[in-house]
Each structure stands twice: as C-alpha cells, then as structure tokens.
XYZ file of C-alpha atoms in Angstrom:
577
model
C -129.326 150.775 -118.495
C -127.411 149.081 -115.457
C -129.466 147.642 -112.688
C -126.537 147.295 -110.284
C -127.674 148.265 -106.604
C -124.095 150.581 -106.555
C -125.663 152.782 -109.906
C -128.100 155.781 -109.078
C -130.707 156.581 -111.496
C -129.497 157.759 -114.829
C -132.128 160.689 -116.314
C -131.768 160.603 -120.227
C -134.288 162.710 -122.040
C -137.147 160.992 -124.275
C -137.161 162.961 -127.379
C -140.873 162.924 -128.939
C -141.033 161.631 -132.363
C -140.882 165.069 -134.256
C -137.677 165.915 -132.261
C -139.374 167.810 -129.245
C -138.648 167.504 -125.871
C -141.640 166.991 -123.735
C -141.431 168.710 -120.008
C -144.010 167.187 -118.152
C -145.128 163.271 -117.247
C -142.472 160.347 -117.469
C -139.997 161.375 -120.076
C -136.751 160.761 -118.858
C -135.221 157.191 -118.230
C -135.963 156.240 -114.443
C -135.596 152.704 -113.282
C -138.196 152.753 -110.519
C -140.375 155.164 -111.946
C -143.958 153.130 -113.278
C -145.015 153.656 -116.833
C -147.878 155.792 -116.518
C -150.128 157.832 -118.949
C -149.121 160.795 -117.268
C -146.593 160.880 -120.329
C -149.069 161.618 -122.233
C -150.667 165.324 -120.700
C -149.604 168.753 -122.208
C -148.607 171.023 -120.465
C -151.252 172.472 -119.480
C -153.366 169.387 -118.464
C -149.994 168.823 -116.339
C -150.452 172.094 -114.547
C -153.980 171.507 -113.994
C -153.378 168.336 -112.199
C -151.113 169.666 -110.132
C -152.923 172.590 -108.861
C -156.098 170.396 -108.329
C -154.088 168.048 -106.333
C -152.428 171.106 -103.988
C -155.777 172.292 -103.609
C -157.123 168.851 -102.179
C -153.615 169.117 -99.965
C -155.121 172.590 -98.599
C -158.930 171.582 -97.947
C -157.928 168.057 -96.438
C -155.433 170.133 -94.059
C -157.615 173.129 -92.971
C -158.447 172.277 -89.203
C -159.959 175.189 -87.423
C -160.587 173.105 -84.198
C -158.015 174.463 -81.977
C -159.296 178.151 -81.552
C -162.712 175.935 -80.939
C -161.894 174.156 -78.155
C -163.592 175.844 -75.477
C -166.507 176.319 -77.393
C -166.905 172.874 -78.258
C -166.181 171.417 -74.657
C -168.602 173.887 -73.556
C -171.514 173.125 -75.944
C -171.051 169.097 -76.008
C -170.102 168.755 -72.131
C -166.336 167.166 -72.520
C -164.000 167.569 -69.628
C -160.399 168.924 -70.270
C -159.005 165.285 -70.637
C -161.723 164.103 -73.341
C -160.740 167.571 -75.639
C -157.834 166.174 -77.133
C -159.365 163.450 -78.630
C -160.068 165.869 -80.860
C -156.855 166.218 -82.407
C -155.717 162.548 -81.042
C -158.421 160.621 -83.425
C -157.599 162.398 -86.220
C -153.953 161.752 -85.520
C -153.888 157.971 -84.696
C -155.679 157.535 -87.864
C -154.551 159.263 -90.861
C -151.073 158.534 -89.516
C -150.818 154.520 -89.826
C -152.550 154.789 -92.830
C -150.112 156.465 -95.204
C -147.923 153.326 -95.774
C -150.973 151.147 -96.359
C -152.589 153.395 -99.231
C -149.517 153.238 -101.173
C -150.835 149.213 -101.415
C -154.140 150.345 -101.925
C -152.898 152.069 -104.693
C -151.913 149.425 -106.558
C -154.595 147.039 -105.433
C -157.087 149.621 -106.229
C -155.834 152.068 -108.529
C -154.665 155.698 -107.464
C -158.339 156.845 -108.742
C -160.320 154.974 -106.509
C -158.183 155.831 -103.971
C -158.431 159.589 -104.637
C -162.366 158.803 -104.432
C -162.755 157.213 -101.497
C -160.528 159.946 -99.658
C -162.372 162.366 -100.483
C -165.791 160.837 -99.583
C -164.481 159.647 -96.280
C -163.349 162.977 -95.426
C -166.550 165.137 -96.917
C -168.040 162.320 -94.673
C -166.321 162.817 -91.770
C -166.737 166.565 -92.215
C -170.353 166.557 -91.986
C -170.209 163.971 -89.206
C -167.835 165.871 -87.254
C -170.287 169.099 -87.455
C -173.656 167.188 -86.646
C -171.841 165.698 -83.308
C -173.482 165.768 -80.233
C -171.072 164.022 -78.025
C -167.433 163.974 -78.188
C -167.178 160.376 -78.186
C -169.397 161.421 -81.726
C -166.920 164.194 -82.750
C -164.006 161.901 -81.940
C -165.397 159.469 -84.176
C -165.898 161.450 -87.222
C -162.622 163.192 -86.962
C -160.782 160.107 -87.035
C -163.279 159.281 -90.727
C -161.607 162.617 -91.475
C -158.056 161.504 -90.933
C -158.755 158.274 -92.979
C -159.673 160.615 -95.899
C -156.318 163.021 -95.247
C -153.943 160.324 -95.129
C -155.734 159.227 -98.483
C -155.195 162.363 -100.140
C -151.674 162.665 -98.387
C -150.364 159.425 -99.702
C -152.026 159.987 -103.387
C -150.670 163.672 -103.779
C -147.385 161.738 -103.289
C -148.027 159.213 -105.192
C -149.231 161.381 -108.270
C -146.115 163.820 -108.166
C -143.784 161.012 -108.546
C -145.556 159.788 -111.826
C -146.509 163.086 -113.181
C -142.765 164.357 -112.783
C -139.350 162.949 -113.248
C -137.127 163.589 -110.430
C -135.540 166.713 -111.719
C -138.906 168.799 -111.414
C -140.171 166.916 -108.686
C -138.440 169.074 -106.023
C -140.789 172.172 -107.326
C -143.930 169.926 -107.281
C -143.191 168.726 -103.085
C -142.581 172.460 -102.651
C -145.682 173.391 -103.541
C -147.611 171.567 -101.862
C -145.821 171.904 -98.952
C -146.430 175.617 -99.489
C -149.914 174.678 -99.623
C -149.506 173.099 -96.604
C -148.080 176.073 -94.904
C -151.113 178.381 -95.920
C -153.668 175.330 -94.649
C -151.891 175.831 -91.643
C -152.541 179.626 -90.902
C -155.694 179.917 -91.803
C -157.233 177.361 -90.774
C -157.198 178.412 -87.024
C -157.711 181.546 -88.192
C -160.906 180.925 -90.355
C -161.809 178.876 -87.229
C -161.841 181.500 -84.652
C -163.561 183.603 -86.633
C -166.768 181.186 -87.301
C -166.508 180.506 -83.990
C -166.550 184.048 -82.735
C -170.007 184.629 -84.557
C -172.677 183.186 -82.859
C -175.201 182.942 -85.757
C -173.210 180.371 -87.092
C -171.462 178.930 -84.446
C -168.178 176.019 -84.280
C -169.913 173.150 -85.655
C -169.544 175.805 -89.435
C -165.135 174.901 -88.739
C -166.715 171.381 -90.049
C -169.498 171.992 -92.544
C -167.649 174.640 -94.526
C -165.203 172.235 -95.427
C -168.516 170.293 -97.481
C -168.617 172.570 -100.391
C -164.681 173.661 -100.392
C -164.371 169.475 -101.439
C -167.159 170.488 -104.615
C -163.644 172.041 -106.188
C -162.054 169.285 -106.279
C -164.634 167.146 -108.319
C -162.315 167.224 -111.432
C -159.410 165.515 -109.280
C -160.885 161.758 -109.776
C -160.464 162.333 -113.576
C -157.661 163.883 -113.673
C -155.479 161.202 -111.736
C -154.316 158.738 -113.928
C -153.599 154.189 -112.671
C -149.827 153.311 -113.564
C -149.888 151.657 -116.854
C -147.695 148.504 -115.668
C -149.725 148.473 -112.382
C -153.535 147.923 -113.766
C -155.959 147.774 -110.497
C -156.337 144.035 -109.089
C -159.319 143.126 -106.667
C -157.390 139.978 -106.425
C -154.171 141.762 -105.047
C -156.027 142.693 -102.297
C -155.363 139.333 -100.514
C -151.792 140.356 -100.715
C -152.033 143.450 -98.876
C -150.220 143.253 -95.577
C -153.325 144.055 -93.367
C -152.074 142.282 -90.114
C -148.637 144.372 -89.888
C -150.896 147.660 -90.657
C -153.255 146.909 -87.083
C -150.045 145.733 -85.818
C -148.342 149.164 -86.609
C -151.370 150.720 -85.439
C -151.342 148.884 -81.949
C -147.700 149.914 -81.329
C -148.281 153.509 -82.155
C -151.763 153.608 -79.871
C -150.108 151.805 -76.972
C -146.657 153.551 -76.995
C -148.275 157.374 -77.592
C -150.958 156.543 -74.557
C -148.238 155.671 -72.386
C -146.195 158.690 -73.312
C -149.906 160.850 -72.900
C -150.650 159.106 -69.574
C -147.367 158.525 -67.626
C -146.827 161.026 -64.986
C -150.700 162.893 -65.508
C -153.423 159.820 -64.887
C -151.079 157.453 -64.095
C -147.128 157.462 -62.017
C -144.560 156.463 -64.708
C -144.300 153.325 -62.358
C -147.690 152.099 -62.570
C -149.026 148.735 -63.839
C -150.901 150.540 -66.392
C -148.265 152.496 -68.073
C -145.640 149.176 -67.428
C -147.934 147.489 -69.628
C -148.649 149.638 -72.138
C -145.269 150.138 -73.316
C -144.525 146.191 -72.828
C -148.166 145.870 -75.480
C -146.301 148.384 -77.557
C -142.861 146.223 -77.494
C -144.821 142.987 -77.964
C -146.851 144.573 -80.782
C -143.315 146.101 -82.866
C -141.774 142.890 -82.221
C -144.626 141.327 -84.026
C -144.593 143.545 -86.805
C -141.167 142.938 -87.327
C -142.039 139.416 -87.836
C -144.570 139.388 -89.405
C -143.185 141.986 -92.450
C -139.932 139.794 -92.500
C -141.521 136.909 -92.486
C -144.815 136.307 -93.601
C -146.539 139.415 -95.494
C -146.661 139.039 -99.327
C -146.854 142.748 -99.639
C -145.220 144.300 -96.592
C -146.342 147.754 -94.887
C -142.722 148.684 -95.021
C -140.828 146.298 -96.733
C -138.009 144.697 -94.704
C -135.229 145.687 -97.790
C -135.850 149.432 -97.555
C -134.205 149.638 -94.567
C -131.232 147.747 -95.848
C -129.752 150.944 -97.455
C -128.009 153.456 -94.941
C -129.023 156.288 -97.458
C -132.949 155.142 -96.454
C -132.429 154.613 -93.146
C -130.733 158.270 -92.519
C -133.856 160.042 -94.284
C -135.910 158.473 -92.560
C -134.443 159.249 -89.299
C -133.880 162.762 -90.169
C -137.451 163.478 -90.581
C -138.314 161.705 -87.719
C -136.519 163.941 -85.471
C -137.212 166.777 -87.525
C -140.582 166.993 -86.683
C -139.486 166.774 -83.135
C -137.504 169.824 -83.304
C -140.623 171.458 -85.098
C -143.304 170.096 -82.462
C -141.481 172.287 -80.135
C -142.036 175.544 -81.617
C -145.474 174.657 -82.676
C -146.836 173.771 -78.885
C -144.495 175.495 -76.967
C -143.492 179.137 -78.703
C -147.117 180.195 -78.817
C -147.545 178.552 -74.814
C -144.837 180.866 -73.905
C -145.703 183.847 -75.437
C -149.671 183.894 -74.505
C -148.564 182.731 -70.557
C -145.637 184.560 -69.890
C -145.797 187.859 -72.110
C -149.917 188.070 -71.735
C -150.597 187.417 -75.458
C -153.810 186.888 -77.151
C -154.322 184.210 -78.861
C -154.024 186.166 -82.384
C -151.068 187.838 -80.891
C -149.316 184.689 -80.090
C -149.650 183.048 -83.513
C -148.418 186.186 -85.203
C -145.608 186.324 -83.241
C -144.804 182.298 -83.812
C -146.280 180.878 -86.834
C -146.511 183.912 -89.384
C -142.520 183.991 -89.171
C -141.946 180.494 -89.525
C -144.425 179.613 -92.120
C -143.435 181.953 -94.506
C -139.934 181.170 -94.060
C -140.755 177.680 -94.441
C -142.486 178.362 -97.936
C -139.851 180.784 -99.372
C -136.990 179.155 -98.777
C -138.700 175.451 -99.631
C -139.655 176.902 -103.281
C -136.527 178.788 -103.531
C -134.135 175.290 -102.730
C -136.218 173.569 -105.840
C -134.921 176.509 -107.739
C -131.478 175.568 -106.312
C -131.220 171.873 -107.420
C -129.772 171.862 -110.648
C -126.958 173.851 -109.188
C -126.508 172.607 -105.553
C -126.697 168.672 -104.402
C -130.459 167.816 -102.975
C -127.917 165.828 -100.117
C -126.112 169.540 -99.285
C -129.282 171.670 -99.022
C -130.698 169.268 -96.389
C -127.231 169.734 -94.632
C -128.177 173.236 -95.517
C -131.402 173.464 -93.697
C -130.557 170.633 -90.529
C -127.701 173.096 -89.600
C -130.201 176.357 -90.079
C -132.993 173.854 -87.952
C -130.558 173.295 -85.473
C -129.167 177.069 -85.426
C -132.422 178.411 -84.895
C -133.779 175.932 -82.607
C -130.545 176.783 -79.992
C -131.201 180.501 -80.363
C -134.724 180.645 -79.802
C -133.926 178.515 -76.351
C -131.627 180.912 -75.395
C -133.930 183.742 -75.986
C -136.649 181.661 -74.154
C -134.492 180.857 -71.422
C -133.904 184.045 -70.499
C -137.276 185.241 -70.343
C -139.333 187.299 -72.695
C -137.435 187.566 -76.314
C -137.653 190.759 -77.953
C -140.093 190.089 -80.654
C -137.853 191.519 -83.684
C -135.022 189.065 -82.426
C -137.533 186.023 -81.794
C -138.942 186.751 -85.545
C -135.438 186.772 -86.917
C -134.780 182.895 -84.719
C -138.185 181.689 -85.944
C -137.133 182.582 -89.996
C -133.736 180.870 -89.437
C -135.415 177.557 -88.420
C -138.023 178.066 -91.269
C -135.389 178.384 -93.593
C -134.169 175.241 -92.528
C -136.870 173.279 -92.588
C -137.769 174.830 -95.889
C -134.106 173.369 -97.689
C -134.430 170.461 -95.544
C -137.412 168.159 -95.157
C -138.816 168.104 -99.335
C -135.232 168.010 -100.058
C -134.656 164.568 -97.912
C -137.700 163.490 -99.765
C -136.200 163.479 -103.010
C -132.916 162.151 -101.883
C -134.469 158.842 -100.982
C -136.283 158.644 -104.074
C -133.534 159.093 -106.098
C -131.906 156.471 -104.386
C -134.139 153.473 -104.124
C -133.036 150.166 -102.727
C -132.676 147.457 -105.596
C -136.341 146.188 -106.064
C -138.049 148.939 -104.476
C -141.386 150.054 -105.344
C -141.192 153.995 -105.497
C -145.328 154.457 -104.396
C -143.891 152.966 -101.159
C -141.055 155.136 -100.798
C -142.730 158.057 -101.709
C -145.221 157.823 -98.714
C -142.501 156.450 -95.930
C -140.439 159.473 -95.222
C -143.769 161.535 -94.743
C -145.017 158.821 -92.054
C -141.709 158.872 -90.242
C -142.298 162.330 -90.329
C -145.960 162.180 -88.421
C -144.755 159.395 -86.394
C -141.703 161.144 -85.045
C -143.790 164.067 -84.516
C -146.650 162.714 -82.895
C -143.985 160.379 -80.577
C -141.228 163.559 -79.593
C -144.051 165.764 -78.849
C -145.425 163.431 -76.422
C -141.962 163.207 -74.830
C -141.387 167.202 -75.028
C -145.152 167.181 -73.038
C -143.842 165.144 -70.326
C -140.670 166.858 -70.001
C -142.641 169.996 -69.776
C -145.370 168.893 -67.027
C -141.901 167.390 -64.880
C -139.934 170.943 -65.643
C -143.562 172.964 -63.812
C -143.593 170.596 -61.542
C -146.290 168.454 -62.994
C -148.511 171.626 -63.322
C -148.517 172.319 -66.958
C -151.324 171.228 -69.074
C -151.562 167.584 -70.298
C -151.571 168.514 -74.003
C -152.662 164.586 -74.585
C -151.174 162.338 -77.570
C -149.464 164.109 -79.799
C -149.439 167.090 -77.512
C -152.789 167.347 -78.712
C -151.231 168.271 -81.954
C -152.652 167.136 -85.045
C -150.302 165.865 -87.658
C -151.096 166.029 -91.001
C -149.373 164.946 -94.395
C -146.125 164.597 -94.739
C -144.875 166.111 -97.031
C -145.192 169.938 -96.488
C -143.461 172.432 -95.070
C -144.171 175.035 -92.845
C -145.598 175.122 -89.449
C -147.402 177.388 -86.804
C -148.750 177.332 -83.112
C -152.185 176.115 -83.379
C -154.350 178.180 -80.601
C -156.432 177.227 -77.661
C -154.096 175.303 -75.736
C -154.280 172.474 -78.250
C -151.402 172.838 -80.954
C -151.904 172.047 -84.257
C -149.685 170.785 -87.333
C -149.137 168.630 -90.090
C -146.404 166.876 -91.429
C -145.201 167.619 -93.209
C -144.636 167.668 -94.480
C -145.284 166.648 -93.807
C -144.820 167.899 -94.529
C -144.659 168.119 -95.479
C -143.535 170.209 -95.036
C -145.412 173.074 -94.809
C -147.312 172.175 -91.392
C -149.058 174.308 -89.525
C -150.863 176.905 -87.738
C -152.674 180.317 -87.030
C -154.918 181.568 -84.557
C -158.677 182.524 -83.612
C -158.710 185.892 -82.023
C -160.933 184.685 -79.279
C -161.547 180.972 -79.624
C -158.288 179.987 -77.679
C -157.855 179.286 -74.046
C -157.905 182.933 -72.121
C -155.053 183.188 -70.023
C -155.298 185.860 -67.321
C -152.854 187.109 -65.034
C -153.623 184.797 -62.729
C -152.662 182.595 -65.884
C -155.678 179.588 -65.303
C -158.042 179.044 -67.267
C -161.361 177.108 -67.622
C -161.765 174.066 -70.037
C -165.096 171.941 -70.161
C -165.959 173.464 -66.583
C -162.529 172.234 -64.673
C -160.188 175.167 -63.866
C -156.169 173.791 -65.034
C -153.153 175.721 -63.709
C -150.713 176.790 -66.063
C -148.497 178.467 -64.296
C -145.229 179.771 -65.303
C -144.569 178.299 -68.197
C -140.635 179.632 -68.676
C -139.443 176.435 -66.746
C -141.450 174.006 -68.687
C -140.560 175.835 -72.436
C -136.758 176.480 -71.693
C -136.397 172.425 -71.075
C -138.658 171.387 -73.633
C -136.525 173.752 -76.062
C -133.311 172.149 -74.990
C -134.660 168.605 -75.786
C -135.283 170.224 -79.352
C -131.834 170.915 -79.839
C -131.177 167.296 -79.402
C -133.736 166.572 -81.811
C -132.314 169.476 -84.630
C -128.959 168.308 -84.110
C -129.729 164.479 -84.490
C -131.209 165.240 -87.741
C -128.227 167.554 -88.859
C -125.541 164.192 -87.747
C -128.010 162.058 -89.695
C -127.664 164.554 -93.004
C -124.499 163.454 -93.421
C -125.046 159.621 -93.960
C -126.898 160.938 -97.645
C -125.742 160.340 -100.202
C -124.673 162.497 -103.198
C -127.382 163.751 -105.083
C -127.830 165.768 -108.305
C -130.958 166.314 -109.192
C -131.265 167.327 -112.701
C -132.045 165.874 -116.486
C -129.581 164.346 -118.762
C -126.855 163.662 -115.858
C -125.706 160.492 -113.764
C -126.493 161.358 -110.216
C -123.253 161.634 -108.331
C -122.750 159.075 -105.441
C-alpha cells in the first residue's frame, strides 16, 4: 500500500483463513490504524464492549447539579458568584485533559487508563457528596472531570481500534446518543432527589457510586494496541509542560471572558493582564510543542493539513452555535413566557436532543451511500438554518411553541449529520505520520474548548444587551462541557446550563430539568441565590443578541465544511479525494 501524504486510506477486506469475512475489530487495511487484539473478538464480545463503553459514556456524563443549585448554595453557604464553580471545576479540568490521555494511553496502556478514570471519578463522586464547603465541592468535581475526560478520551480511543472506519460512524453515534440521554436525565433525576427531602442533593453525587459497579467488566474488556505495549519509561516523553501550559491559557483567557464587564470593567488592570497571561502562556505552548516536546499535546504537523485544520474549526464554532440554545432558549422561555423549570426544558432540550440522536444514527446509516464530507455540509447548513429561525422567533417575542419545536429539530438534525460526521472525516484523513489515538481525541477538545470559550463571549454579550443586568452565568456560562464526541444537547436548569461536548459530543450533549430545583423566576422575574437577590430582567434583549452571535458561529462552521475533503466511508473502496 502507498504511503504518499496525497493517498487516503485504502479499506481492503482481511479474509479469515477459512474464507470468512470477519465484521468486527481491525480487519480491513488502514495505515494509521494500530494492530490491536481487538481483531480477535466475535461478535458478540464486540457488542459487549461497545455497550459497556456507552454505558461508562452515560454514568460519567449524568450531572444533576444544575436543578441543585439553590439547594446546595443554601445548605453549604456559597454566594451567587462561588455557584458556578460548580460547573467551572469540572469544566477546566476534564477539558485540557483529553489531548493528554491519548499519551497516557500509550505510556500507560488504554486499561490502566480506563481504571484510573473510573476510580477518580467514583472518587470524586463520593467526595463531591460528603462536601461541606464549596471550595470542598469544587474540589471534588474537578476529581470528577479528571475521571470524564478519562473515559471521554478512552471511549474514543477504543472505537477507533475496535472498528474500521466504515462502521465507526455507527459506533460515535451511539455514544453520542448516549450522550444525549445523559443529558436529559440527568437534571431530571437531579431535581427529583433533590425535591425529596429524606434524601436530599448531596444523593445527585452518591448515586452515581453504585451506577460505576456496572461498569466493572469495562477494565477487562478494553484491550492495549499490540504495536503500542505500555512503557513506564515513555512517560518521560509525555509533553507535560505544554499540557499546564494549555491549561494556563484556557484558565486565564475563560476568567477574563467570566470577569470582564461583571467584577471587573473590560479596561481594568486585572482583566488587561489576564488575557496578556493567556497570550504569553499560548505563545509558550506554541514553542514549546514546536520546539522542544518529544511527544507533543497536539503535535505541530496536524495542523499542517487544511482538511484538519477545517474540522477542527468547525467543531469549535459548532459548539458555539449549540451553547446558545443550551443557556439561552431555556433563559428565555422560563423569564419571559413564565415557565417552570420542567416546562422550559421540555420546550428546549426534549426537541433538540432527540433530533440530535435520530438524525446522528440515521447519517451512519447514510455513509455508504452519501460522502461523510456532504452530510456535515448537510447538518452545518440545517445548524445554521435553525439557529437563524429560532432568533427570529426569539426576536420577536414569545415563539409559538409548535413552531419553536419544529426550529429546535432543524438544528438537531444538523448537529446530528454534522459533528460525528466531521469526526470521521479527519480520521480518515490523517496527516502523514499521525498517530490516530491523538486525532481521535482533538476534534472532541476543540469541541469543549470552543464551547466553553463562545459561551463565555455569548454571556458577555448578553449582560451588555440587559444592560449589564443579566446573570453572570460564570466560565463556561456556567455550563459544563462534557466529552466530545456526542451529540445532542439540552438547557440544563437552575440558571446554570449544562452540556457536554460533544460531542462532544459529542455529540449528544446535554440537558433536562428538575421540576423544582431550578432558580424560581416570578413575575417580578428575581430570584434568590445563596441569600443575594440577582435581577434578571427582561431577558428578550439579552437572548435576541446572543442568538444573532450564534448565527455567526453556525455559519462559520457551515464556510468551514467546505474546506473537507471528499470522503467515502465504506469497505473495499479508495476514499475519494
């Protein structure tokens, strides 16, 4: 087989030795696929595998802490501006990490990796539920997001071994579709232990404990690559200073973007200096992976290729787009139309997520007939379509609920042929030299990033559109991001907005609702958080601009489809350029 940079991957089927065609593990011919004994599962081993890994995908994701939040500043004394921590810890951790774990993987093996995820986040879990301060709870969520980015970068990780590209599509949709259910009910599972008082918020936390007992077969199920045996000694290699450099550009710039215009004027020394630590701090990086890392975070020849370069992009910005229906639709509905909480994420996330998970396992069904590079065209143009007609509808005051449902599907849709889709396009595409665990993780981190980043942007461009009087929804909006590789997202409840990344998430993202454990907006449409009283105000101002600054995001992503390349996705053929 040709190794020329210009050749895509060539899939030729690996007849067995009686004659039989095996389905499942590495059987076809993939240049940047690692040798694995993946080849070596039936069937139905395969299918295990991959329903024990989407279940880890689901338990890692299900956060019931935003229909908690009142409860939980209540009970452990935190003021409005110390609740977001909540979601910011866990968000500022498991998001740096995904890049590194794909060197852990090989350093380590993808077992031990699996293994310590998991016990960090059972870890954190308990932690998280025993808090009595929210410096405490802060603390343990963030173990938690060490243990999700773990299990978000393995799930990866293990799909691109277990299946050759062809079936992969089905695998990401899957779990993204996990993803997506994670998503709804894990606000909604968390307003309702929060809602009885005999067992009270810290349960959001401890019931996660024996959920992780399923998933005690995963450890032996996930197999080391072959040609990749586990190496204490490559752990010298491992880029560690450009991973705490990454980190210290992504704390400094989403602080500044959290505190400019709230705690501090946009032209203070503080916020100045923060985003001159967060230029110092890239620069660095830069540097240092160019330079002098033996095993770079993100290897400096990845972002060589255009084809890279635009997926990345495109998921960056995607999540943007998304942010803005997942903090701002359900914002909108509960202050301007007088909507529960439950009512609100009915009306937002029920729509979208199970558009999101239809139409992501219905475009895997699609591949062998359409280009993976046209469906994402697909789905940026659907994004972007349903982001500008939801801001219409917005901007002209309270949608009817029918038409809003109908918006919401269309940009589910999208993001359902889109972001998995974009996934595979890289993959299938790898830069001469590339190493595919590294690949596999980096769109889902550009996904989180972008996310966490644009919906600290949309936040300020809210608070400016109210006049400074919305609420300061902290870093990431207060959102938290999970893995990156589902689909699917929904309006996380209590003022603080939850999702994951998919895609990731991928792909799904998301989130439901408590019926009671959100903020309660009255007509006079305050509320009280941690004993301080916040203004929201109208909120139609503040939503219609931060939905126009999604369009810009949607229609970014849709320009940057284009620069893909051609993509077939399916056995036995040369994949088109």
């Amino acid at each position: 087989m040709a190794n020329s940079t210009s050749e895509c991957n060539i899939l030729i089927e690996n007849p067995l030795p009686n004659g039989e065609k095996r389905e499942y593990g590495i059987t076809e011919v993939d240049r940047h696929g690692p040798k694995t004994s993946y080849a070596s599962f039936s069937r139905m081993r395969a299918r295990v595998t991959l329903a024990c890994v989407t279940l880890a995908y689901l338990i890692v994701n299900l956060d019931g802490s935003s229909p908690s939040l009142m409860t939980i500043g209540k009970d452990l004394g935190a003021s409005s501006q110390e609740l977001p921590w909540i979601f910011n810890a866990f968000t500022l951790v498991s998001t740096p990490l995904i890049p590194l774990w794909s060197r852990l993987a090989v350093a380590l093996g993808e077992r031990t990796c699996v293994s310590i995820g998991l016990l960090t986040f059972v870890a954190g879990s308990i932690g998280a539920g025993a808090s009595k301060s929210i410096e405490s709870l802060a603390t343990f969520r963030g173990l938690q997001g060490l243990g999700n980015s773990a299990i978000t970068a393995m799930s990866l990780i293990v799909f691109t071994d277990l299946y050759p590209i062809h079936k992969r599509g089905f695998a990401f949709n899957i779990i993204g579709a996990a993803m997506g259910l994670a998503m709804i009910l894990g606000p909604v599972i968390g307003g309702s232990i929060t809602d009885n008082t005999s067992m009270g918020w810290r349960w959001i936390y401890y019931i996660l404990v024996p959920l992780s007992g399923f998933l005690l077969p995963l450890p032996v199920l996930v197999q080391n690559s072959d040609d990749q045996k586990p190496s204490r000694g490559a752990l010298k290699d491992i880029d560690f200073i450009g991973f705490f450099l990454l980190v210290a550009t992504a704390v400094c710039l989403l602080l500044a973007l959290q505190w400019g215009g709230s705690q501090y004027e946009w032209s203070s020394g503080a916020i100045i200096g923060l985003f001159c630590a967060a230029g110092v701090a890239l620069a660095t990086f830069v540097y240092v992976e160019i330079y002098v890392a033996v095993q770079p975070v993100m290897p400096p020849h990845m972002f060589k290729s255009v084809n890279a370069n635009a997926v990345f992009l495109l998921n960056f910005f995607q999540a943007g787009a998304a942010m803005a229906f997942m903090m701002y639709g359900p914002m909108f509905y509960k202050g301007d139309k007088g909507d529960t909480a439950l009512q609100s994420a009915v009306d937002v996330s029920l729509p979208l997520n199970l558009s999101w998970i239809v139409f992501g396992i219905a475009s895997s069904r699609l591949l062998p007939y359409v280009r993976a590079n046209h469906l994402v065209i697909l789905g940026t143009a659907l994004t972007t379509l349903g982001t500008g007609l939801f801001s219409l509808a917005v901007s002209q005051g309270v949608p009817n609920k029918g038409v809003a449902a109908l918006y919401l599907m269309i940009f589910g849709a999208g993001q359902g042929f889109s972001t998995q889709n974009s996934f595979l396009v890289a993959q299938a595409h790898l830069p001469e030299g590339a190493d595919a665990k590294v690949m596999s993780n980096l769109p889902a981190y550009f996904h989180r990033i972008g996310g966490s980043i644009l919906v600290a942007v949309l936040s300020s461009i809210y608070k400016h559109a109210n006049g400074n009087g919305g609420m300061n929804m902290g870093s990431g909006g207060g959102m938290n991001m999970g893995g990156g590789t589902g689909g699917g997202m929904g309006g996380g409840m209590g003022g603080g907005m939850q999702t994951r990344d998919s895609m990731t998430i991928p792909m799904p993202m998301p989130a439901g609702s408590g019926s009671q454990g959100g903020m309660n907006m009255g007509s006079n449409n305050s509320t009280s958080m941690g004993g301080s009283t916040m203004n929201m105000g109208s909120t139609i101002d503040g939503t219609t601009a931060a939905f126009r600054w999604s369009i810009l995001f949607a229609g970014l992503s849709f320009l940057l489809a284009f620069g893909l390349k051609n993509t077939w996705v399916k056995p036995g053929q040369r994949m088109a350029h």
